[in-house]
Coordinates of C-alpha atoms in Angstrom, one line a residue:
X1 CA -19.9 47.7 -4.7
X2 CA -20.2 43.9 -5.8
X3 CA -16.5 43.7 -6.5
X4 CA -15.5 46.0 -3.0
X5 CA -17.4 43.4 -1.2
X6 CA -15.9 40.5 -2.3
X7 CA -12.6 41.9 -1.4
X8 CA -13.9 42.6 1.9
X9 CA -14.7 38.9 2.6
X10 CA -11.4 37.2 1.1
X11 CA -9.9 40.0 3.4
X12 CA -11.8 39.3 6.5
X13 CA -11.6 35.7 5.8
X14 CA -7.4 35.7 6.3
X15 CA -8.3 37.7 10.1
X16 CA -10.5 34.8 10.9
X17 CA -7.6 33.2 11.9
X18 CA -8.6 30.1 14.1
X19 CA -8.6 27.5 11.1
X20 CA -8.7 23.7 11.1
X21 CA -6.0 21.9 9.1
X22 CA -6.7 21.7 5.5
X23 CA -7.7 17.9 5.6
X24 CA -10.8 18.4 8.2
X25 CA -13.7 19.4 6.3
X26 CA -17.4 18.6 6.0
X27 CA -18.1 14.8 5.3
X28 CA -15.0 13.1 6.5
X29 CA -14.1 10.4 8.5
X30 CA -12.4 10.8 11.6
X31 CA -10.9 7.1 13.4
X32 CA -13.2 5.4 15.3
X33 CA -12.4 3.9 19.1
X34 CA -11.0 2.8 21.0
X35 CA -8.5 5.0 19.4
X36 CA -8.9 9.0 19.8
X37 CA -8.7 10.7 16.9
X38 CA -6.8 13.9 16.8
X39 CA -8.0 17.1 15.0
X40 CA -5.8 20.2 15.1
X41 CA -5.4 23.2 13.4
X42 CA -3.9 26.5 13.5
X43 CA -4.7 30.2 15.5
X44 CA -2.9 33.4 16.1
X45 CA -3.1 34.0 19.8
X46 CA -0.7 31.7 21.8
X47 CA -2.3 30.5 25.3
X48 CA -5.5 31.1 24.1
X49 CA -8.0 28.4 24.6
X50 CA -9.6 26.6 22.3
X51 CA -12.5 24.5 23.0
X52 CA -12.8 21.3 20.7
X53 CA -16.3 19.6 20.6
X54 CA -18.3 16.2 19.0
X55 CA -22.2 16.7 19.1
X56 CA -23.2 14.8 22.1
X57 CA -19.8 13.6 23.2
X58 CA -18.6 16.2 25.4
X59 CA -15.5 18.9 24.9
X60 CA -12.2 18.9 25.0
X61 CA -10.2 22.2 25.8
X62 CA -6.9 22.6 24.7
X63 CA -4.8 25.5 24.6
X64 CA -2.7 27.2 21.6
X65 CA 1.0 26.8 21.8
X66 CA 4.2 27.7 20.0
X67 CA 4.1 26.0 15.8
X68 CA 7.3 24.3 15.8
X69 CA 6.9 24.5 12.0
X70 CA 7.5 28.5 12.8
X71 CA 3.8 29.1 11.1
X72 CA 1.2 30.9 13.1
X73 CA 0.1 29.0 16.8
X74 CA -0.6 25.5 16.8
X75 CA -3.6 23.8 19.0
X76 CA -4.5 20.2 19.0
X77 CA -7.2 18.4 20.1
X78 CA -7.5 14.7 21.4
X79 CA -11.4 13.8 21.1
X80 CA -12.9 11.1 22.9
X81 CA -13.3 7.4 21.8
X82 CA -16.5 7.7 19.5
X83 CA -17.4 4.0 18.2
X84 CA -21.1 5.1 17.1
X85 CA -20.9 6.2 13.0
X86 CA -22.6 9.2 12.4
X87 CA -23.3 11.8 11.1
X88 CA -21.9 14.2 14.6
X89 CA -21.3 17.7 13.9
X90 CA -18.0 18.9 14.6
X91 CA -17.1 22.1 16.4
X92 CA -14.0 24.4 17.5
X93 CA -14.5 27.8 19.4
X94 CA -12.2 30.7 20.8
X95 CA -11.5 33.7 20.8
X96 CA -10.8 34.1 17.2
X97 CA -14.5 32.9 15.8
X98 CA -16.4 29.4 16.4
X99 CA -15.6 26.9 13.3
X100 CA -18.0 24.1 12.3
X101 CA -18.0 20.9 10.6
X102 CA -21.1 18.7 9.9
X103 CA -22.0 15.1 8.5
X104 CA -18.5 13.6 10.4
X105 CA -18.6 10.1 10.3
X106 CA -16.4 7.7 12.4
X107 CA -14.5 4.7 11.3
X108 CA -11.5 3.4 10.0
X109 CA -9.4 5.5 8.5
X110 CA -6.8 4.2 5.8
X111 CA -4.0 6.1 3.9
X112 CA -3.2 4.6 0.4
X113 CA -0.1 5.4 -1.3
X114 CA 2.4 4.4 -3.7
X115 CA 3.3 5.0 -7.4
X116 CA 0.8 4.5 -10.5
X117 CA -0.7 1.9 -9.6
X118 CA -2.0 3.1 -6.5
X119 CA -2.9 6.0 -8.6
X120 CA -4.8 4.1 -11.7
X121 CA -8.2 5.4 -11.0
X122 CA -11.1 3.9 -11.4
X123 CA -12.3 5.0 -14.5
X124 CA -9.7 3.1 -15.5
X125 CA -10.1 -0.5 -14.7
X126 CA -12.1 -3.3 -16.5
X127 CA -15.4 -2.9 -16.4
X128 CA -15.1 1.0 -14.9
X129 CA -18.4 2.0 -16.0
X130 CA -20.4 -1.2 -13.7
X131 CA -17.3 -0.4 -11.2
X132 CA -18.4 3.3 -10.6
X133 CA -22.1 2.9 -10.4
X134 CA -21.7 0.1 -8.0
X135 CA -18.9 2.3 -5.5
X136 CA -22.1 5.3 -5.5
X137 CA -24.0 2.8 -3.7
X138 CA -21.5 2.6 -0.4
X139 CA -22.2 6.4 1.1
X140 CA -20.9 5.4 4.5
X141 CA -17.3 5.5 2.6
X142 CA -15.7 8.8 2.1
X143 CA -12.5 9.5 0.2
X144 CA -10.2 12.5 0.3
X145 CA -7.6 12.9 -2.6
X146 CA -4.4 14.9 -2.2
X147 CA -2.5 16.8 -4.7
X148 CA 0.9 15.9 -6.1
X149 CA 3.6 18.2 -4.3
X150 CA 7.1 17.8 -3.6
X151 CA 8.9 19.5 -1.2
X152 CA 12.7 19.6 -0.1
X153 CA 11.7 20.5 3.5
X154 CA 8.7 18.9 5.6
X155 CA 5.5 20.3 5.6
X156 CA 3.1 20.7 8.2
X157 CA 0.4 20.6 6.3
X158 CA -1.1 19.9 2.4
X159 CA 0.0 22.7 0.3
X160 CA -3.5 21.6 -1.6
X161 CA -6.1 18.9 -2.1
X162 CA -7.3 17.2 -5.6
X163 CA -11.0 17.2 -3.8
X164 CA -11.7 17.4 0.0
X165 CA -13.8 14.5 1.4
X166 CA -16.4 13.8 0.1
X167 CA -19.2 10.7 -0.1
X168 CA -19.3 9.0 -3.3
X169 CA -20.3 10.6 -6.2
X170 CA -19.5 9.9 -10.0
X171 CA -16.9 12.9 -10.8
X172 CA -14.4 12.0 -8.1
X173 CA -14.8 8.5 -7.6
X174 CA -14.0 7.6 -11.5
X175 CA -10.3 10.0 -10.5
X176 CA -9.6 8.1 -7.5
X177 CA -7.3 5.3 -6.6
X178 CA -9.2 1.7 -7.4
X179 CA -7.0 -0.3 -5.4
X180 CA -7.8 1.7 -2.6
X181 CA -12.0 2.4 -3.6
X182 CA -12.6 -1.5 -4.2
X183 CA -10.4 -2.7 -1.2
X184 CA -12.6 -0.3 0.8
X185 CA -16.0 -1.5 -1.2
X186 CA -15.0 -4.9 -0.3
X187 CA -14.0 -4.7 3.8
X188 CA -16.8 -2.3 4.1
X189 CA -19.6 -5.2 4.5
X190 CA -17.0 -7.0 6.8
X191 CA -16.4 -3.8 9.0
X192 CA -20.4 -2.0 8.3
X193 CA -19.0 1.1 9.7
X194 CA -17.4 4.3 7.9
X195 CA -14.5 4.0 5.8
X196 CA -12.2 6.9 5.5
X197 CA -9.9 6.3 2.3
X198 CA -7.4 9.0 1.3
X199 CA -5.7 8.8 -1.9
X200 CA -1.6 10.3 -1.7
X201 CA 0.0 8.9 -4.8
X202 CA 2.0 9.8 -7.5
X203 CA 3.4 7.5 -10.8
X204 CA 7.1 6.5 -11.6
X205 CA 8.2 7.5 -7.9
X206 CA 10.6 5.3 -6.3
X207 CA 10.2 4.5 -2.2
X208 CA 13.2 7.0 -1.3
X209 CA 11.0 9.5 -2.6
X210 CA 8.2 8.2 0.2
X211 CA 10.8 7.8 3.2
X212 CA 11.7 10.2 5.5
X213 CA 15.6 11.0 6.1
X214 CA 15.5 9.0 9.4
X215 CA 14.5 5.6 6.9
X216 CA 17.1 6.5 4.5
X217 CA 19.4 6.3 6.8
X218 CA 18.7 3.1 7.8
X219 CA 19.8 1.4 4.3
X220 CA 23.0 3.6 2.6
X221 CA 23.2 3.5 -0.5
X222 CA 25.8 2.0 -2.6
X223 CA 27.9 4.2 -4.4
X224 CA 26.9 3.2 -7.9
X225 CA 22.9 3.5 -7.2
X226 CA 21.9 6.6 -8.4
X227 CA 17.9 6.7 -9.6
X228 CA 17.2 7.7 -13.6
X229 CA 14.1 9.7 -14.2
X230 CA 15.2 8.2 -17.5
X231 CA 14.4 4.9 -17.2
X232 CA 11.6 4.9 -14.5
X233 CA 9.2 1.9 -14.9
X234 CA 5.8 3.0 -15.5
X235 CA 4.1 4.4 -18.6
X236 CA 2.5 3.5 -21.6
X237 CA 5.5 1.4 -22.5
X238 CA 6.9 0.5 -19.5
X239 CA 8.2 3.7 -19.0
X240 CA 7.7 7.5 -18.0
X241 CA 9.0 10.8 -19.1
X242 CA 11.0 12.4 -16.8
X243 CA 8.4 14.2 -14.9
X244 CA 8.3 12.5 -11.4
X245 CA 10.0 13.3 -8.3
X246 CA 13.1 11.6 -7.8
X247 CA 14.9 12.9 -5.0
X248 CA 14.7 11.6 -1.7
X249 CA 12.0 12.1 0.5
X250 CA 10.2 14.9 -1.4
X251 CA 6.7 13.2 -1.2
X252 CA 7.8 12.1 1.9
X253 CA 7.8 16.0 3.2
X254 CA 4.7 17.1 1.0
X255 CA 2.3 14.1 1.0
X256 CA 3.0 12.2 3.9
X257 CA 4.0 14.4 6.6
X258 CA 1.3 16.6 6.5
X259 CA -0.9 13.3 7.5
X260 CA 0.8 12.5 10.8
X261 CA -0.9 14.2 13.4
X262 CA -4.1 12.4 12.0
X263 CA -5.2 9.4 13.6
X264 CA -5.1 6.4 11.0
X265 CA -5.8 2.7 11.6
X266 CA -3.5 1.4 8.5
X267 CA -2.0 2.2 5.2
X268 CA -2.2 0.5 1.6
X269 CA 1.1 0.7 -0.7
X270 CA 1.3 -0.2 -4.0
X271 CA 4.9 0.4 -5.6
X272 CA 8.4 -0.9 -6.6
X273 CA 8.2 -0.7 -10.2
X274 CA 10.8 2.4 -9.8
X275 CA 13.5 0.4 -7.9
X276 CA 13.8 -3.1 -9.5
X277 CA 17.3 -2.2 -10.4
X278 CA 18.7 -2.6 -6.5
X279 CA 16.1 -5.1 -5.6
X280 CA 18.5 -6.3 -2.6
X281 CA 18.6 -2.5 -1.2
X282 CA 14.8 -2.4 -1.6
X283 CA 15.0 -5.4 0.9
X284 CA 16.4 -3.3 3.6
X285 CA 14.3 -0.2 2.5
X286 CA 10.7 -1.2 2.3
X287 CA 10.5 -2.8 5.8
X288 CA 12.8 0.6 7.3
X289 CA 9.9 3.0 5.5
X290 CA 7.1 0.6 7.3
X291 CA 8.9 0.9 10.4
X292 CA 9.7 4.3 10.2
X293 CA 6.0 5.1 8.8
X294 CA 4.7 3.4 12.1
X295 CA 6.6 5.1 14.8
X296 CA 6.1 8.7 13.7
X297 CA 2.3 8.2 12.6
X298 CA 2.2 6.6 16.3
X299 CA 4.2 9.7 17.9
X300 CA 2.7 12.3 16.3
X301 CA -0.6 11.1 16.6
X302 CA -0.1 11.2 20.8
X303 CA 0.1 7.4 20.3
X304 CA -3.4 6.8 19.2
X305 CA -2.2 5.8 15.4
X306 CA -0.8 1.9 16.5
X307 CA 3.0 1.5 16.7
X308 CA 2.6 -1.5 14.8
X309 CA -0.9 -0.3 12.6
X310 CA -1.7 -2.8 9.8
X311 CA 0.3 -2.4 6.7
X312 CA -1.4 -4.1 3.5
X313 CA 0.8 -4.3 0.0
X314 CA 0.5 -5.4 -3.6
X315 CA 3.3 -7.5 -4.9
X316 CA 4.5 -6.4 -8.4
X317 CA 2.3 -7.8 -11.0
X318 CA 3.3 -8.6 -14.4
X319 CA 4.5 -6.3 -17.2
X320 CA 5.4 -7.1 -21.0
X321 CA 4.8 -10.5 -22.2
X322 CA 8.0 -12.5 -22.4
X323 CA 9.6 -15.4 -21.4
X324 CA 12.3 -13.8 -19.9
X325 CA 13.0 -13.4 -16.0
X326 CA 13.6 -9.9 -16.1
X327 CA 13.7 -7.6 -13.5
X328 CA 10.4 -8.2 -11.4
X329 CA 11.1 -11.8 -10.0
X330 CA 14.5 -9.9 -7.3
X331 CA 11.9 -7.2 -6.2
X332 CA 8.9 -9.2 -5.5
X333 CA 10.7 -11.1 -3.3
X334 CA 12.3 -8.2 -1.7
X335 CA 9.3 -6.4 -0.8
X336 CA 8.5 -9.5 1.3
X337 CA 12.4 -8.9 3.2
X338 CA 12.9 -12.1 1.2
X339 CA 10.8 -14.3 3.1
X340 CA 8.8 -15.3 0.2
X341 CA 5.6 -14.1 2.7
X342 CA 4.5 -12.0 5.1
X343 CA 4.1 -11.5 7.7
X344 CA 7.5 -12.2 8.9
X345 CA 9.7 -11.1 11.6
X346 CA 11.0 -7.8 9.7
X347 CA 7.9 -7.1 8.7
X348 CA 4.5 -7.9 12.0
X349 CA 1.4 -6.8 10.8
X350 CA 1.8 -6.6 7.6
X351 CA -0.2 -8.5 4.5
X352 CA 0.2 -9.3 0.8
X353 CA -1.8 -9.5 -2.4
X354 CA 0.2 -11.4 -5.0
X355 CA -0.2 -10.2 -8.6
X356 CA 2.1 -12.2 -10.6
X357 CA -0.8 -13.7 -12.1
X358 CA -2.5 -10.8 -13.2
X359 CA -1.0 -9.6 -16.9
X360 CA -2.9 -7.5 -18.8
X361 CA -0.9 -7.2 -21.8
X362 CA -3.2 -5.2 -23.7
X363 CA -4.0 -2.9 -21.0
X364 CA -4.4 0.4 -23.5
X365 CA -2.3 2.2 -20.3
X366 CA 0.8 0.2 -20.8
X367 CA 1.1 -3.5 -20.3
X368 CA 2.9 -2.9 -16.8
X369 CA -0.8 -0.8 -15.5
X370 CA -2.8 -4.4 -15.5
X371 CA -6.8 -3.2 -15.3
X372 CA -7.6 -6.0 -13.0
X373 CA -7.5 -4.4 -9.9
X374 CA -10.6 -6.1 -8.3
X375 CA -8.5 -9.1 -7.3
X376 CA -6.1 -7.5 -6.1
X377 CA -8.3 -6.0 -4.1
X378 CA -10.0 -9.1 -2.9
X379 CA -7.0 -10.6 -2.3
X380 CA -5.4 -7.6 0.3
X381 CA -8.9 -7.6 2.1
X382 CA -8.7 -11.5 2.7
X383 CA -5.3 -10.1 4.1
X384 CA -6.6 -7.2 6.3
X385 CA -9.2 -9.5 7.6
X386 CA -7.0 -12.0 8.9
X387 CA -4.2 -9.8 10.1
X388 CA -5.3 -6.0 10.8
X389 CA -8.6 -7.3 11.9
X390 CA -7.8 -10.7 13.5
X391 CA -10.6 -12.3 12.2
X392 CA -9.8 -16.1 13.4
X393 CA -10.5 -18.7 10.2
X394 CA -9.2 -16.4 7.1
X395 CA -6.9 -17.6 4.7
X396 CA -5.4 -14.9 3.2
X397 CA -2.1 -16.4 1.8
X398 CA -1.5 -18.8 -1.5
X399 CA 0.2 -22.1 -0.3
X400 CA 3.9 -22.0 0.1
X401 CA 6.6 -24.9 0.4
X402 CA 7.5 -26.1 3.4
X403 CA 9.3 -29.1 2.9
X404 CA 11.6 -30.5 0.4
X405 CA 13.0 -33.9 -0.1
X406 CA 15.0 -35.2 -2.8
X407 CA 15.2 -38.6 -4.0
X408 CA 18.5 -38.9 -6.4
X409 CA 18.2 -42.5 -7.7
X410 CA 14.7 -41.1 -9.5
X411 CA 15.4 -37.7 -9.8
X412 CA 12.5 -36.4 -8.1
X413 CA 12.6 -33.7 -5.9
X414 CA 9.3 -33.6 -3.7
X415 CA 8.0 -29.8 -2.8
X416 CA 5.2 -30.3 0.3
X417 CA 3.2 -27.3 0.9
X418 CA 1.7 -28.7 4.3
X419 CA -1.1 -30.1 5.9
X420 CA -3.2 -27.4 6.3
X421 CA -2.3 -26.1 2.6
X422 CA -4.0 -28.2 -0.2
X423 CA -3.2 -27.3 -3.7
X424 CA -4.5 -27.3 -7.0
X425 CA -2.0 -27.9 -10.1
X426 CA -3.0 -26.1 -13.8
X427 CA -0.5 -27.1 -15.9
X428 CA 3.2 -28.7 -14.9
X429 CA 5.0 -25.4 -15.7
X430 CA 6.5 -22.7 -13.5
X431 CA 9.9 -24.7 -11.5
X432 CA 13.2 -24.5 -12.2
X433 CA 16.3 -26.4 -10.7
X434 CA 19.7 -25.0 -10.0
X435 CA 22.8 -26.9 -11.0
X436 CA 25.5 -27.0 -9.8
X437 CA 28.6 -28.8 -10.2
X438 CA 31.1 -27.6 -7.7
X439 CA 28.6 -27.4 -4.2
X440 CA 25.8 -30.1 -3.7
X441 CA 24.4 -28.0 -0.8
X442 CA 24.4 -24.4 -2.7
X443 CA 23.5 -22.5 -5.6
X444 CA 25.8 -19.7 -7.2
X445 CA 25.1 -16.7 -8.9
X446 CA 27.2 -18.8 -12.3
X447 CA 25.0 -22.0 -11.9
X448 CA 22.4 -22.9 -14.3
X449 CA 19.1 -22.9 -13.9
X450 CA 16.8 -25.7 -15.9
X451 CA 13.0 -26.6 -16.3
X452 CA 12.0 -28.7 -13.7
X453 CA 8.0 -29.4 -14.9
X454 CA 5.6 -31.3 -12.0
X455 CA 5.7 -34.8 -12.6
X456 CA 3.1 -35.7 -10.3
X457 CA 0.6 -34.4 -7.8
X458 CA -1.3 -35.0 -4.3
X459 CA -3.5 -33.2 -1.7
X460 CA -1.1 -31.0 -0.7
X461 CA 2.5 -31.7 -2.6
X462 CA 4.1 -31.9 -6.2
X463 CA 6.9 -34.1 -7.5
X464 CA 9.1 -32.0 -9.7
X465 CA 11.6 -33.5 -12.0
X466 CA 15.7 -32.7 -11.7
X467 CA 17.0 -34.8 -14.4
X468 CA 17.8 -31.7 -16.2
X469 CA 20.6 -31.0 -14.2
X470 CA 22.0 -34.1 -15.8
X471 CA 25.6 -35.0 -13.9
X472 CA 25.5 -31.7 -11.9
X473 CA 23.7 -31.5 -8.2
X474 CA 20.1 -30.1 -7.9
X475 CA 21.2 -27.6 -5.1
X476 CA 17.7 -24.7 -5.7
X477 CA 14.9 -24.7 -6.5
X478 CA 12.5 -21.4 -7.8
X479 CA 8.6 -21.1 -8.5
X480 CA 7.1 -19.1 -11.0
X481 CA 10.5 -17.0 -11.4
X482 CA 9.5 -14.7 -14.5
X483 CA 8.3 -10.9 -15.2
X484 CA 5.4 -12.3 -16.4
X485 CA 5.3 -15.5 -15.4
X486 CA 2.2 -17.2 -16.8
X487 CA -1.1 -15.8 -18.7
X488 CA -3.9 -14.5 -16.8
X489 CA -4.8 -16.7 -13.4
X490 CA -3.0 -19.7 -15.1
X491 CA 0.0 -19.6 -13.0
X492 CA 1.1 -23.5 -11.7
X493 CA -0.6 -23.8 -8.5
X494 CA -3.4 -22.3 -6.5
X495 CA -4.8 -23.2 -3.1
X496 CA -7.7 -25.2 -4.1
X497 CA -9.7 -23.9 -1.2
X498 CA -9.1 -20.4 -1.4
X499 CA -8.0 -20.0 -5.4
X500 CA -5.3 -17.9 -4.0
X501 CA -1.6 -18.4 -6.0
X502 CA 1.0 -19.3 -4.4
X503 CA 3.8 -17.0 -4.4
X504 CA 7.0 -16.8 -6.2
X505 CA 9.4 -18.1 -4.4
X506 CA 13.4 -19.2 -4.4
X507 CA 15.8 -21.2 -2.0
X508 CA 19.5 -22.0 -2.9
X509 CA 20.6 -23.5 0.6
X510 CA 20.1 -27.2 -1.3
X511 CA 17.8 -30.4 -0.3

């Protein structure tokens, strides 16, 4: 009898067929206004109605049409702009059975994503233990975890969930992403509202993986790229197994896709350890996935998702120790559309924590998995506040040159990081010169490049020397232009009112 009426529920259960989608659930986060967040779901009788409802903000009816996905019927619901948090209890009724959700907050919903680490959870970082007790305190933020799928076709929705949303408790907290739990931790007495934070992720994955076929597109591919599960960064030793998804736009199908009818207010990325071998195609194909990112979150979303939504980033931080440039110093400065910052004009709305400065050699995950993810945490919500929020005030970026002037009789070349940028100088290390002795006004791929230590310092400028180019013409100049560029948060220069570093960086147009 027992096992006769179990079978009888898990049966009736697949007749009660008017169903949310598989990310609304008890305790989540839905986006606050003055956007409308979407919630939508599935049903088997086309035209019927279905009547979508907040507790105490009135009801939206919307009918059930046609899946273009070819699943069963498809209804989707626009609710009103709800700026008060929570808890509201969530309903949807029709002819197929009345659903309920309860304890839904409102807020700002974020999607995190990226390769490992994105993914390096919690339990992970330094001090995880002090890390986790201290996330249980912040209930207001809720966190959804999806599972790692790939798929060759697009999906409508998750094929399944790691855990559905939840508040913070010990078990899933210490498995999910840190970036994303301590960037949220920290905004969160900024913001005091809900925080939805939802965890899509998946190590050694390279962005065409991530993009759809429409981003792809938008940067061909040379004839001779081809990507190596073989000799994917990430792992214990820099590397991985060949276990992760490689083909193009697999995650974008099963773990991003399936998001896009969801209102969101941004996304968090953190990845580009799998394509340092073509940094100057990852130039054109990080700002295309943005782009691409933006316009169908904002379409399928009935244009409540922003067409421009906020976009926050981690530059690559260090891996091995060595002396040697490597392959870190091309991409980091493509996944700023080699600006050297952002934002830029190929890249609105966007913001940056730099993490050259970061190494954690030791880390017993691999050197290239640094544990210090709080400041890189800090330093993306000094960036959200400034740009996604538009707090007025905020510095959120590390000083950068603006002016250059060379002075050949002393060989001196004076770097000025402006008025409104003063600096703070560690140690004279971290330039280099280019030399060249066929241009004076630019630097070739066959030019050397030489030491060129600080010689002297002001408020807001450095005097670097050039006399290492010896007979040859000073024609570039690059900052901090390693892997792993100096030991931890003893990189050359820092603003000295913010302690943020200032970026790598690189110019060969000459002085």
């Amino acid at each position: 009898m027992k096992h006769l009426l179990i079978s009888l529920l898990q049966f009736s259960g697949t007749l009660a067929v008017l169903k949310f989608a598989s990310y609304y659930a008890d305790h989540m986060v839905l986006q606050r206004g003055p956007q409308r967040a979407i919630v939508w779901g599935h049903a088997a009788t086309i035209g019927d109605e279905v009547t979508v409802m907040v507790s105490g903000k009135g009801e939206v009816k919307v009918n059930v049409v046609k899946d273009p996905y070819g699943n069963e019927g498809l209804w989707k619901a626009k609710l009103p702009a709800v700026t008060e948090p929570g808890p509201f209890t969530l309903t949807a009724s029709s002819s197929e059975g009345d659903l309920t959700l309860t304890d839904v907050m409102f807020g700002d919903v974020w999607v995190c994503s990226g390769q490992s680490n994105m993914e390096m959870p919690m339990k992970q970082i330094i001090n995880s233990s002090l890390e986790i007790a201290e996330a249980l305190k912040f209930k207001t933020i809720r966190i959804l975890k999806a599972s790692m799928v790939e798929s060759t076709t697009p999906l409508e929705d998750l094929k399944s969930l790691v855990f559905q949303w939840t508040d913070t408790n010990d078990a899933d907290v210490s498995r999910f992403s840190a970036v994303c739990m301590l960037f949220g931790e920290y905004i969160h007495p900024n913001r005091n509202y809900p925080l939805g934070l939802i965890d899509t992720t998946w190590g050694g994955t390279p962005i065409e993986a991530w993009s759809s076929p429409d981003a792809i597109a938008e940067c061909p591919t040379p004839n001779n790229t081809h990507l190596n599960s073989d000799t994917i960064y990430d792992g214990n030793n820099g590397q991985v197994m060949p276990r992760s998804p490689l083909d193009k736009c697999v995650l974008w199908n099963a773990m991003i896709n399936p998001f896009l009818d969801m209102t969101i207010f941004g996304a968090l990325w953190y990845q580009g350890e799998s394509n340092v071998w073509y940094p100057d195609l990852y130039s054109c194909q990080f700002p295309a996935m943005i782009n691409d990112w933006r316009k169908k979150f904002h379409a399928c979303s009935e244009k409540e998702t922003d067409i421009e939504f906020p976009f926050g980033f981690v530059q690559l931080a260090p891996n091995a120790k060595s002396t040697e440039v490597g392959d870190f110093p091309a991409i980091r400065w493509s996944q700023t559309a080699k600006f050297g910052f952002v934002p830029n004009e190929k890249m609105p709305k966007t913001f940056m924590s730099v993490a050259m400065d970061l190494p954690d050699y030791d880390s017993p995950f691999g050197s290239i998995h640094p544990r210090y993810k709080q400041d890189i945490a800090s330093r993306l919500v000094l960036g959200a506040r400034a740009v996604a929020y538009g707090e007025e005030g905020v510095k959120f970026q590390g000083p950068l040159p603006q002016t250059f002037s060379l002075n050949n009789v002393n060989n001196i070349l004076n770097v000025n990081y402006g008025d409104d940028s003063p600096i703070k100088v560690l140690n004279n290390n971290g330039f280099e010169v280019c030399c060249s002795s066929s241009s004076t006004t630019e630097c070739a791929d066959s030019d050397e490049w030489v030491a060129a230590p600080i010689t002297d310092q002001d408020t807001n400028s450095v005097s670097v020397s050039v006399a290492g180019c010896e007979s040859k013409s000073p024609v570039g100049l690059r900052y901090e232009w390693r892997t792993s560029p100096c030991d931890l948060k003893e990189c050359a220069i820092y603003g000295s009112d913010t302690d943020l570093p200032a970026p790598p960086y690189i110019t060969k147009r000459g002085f």
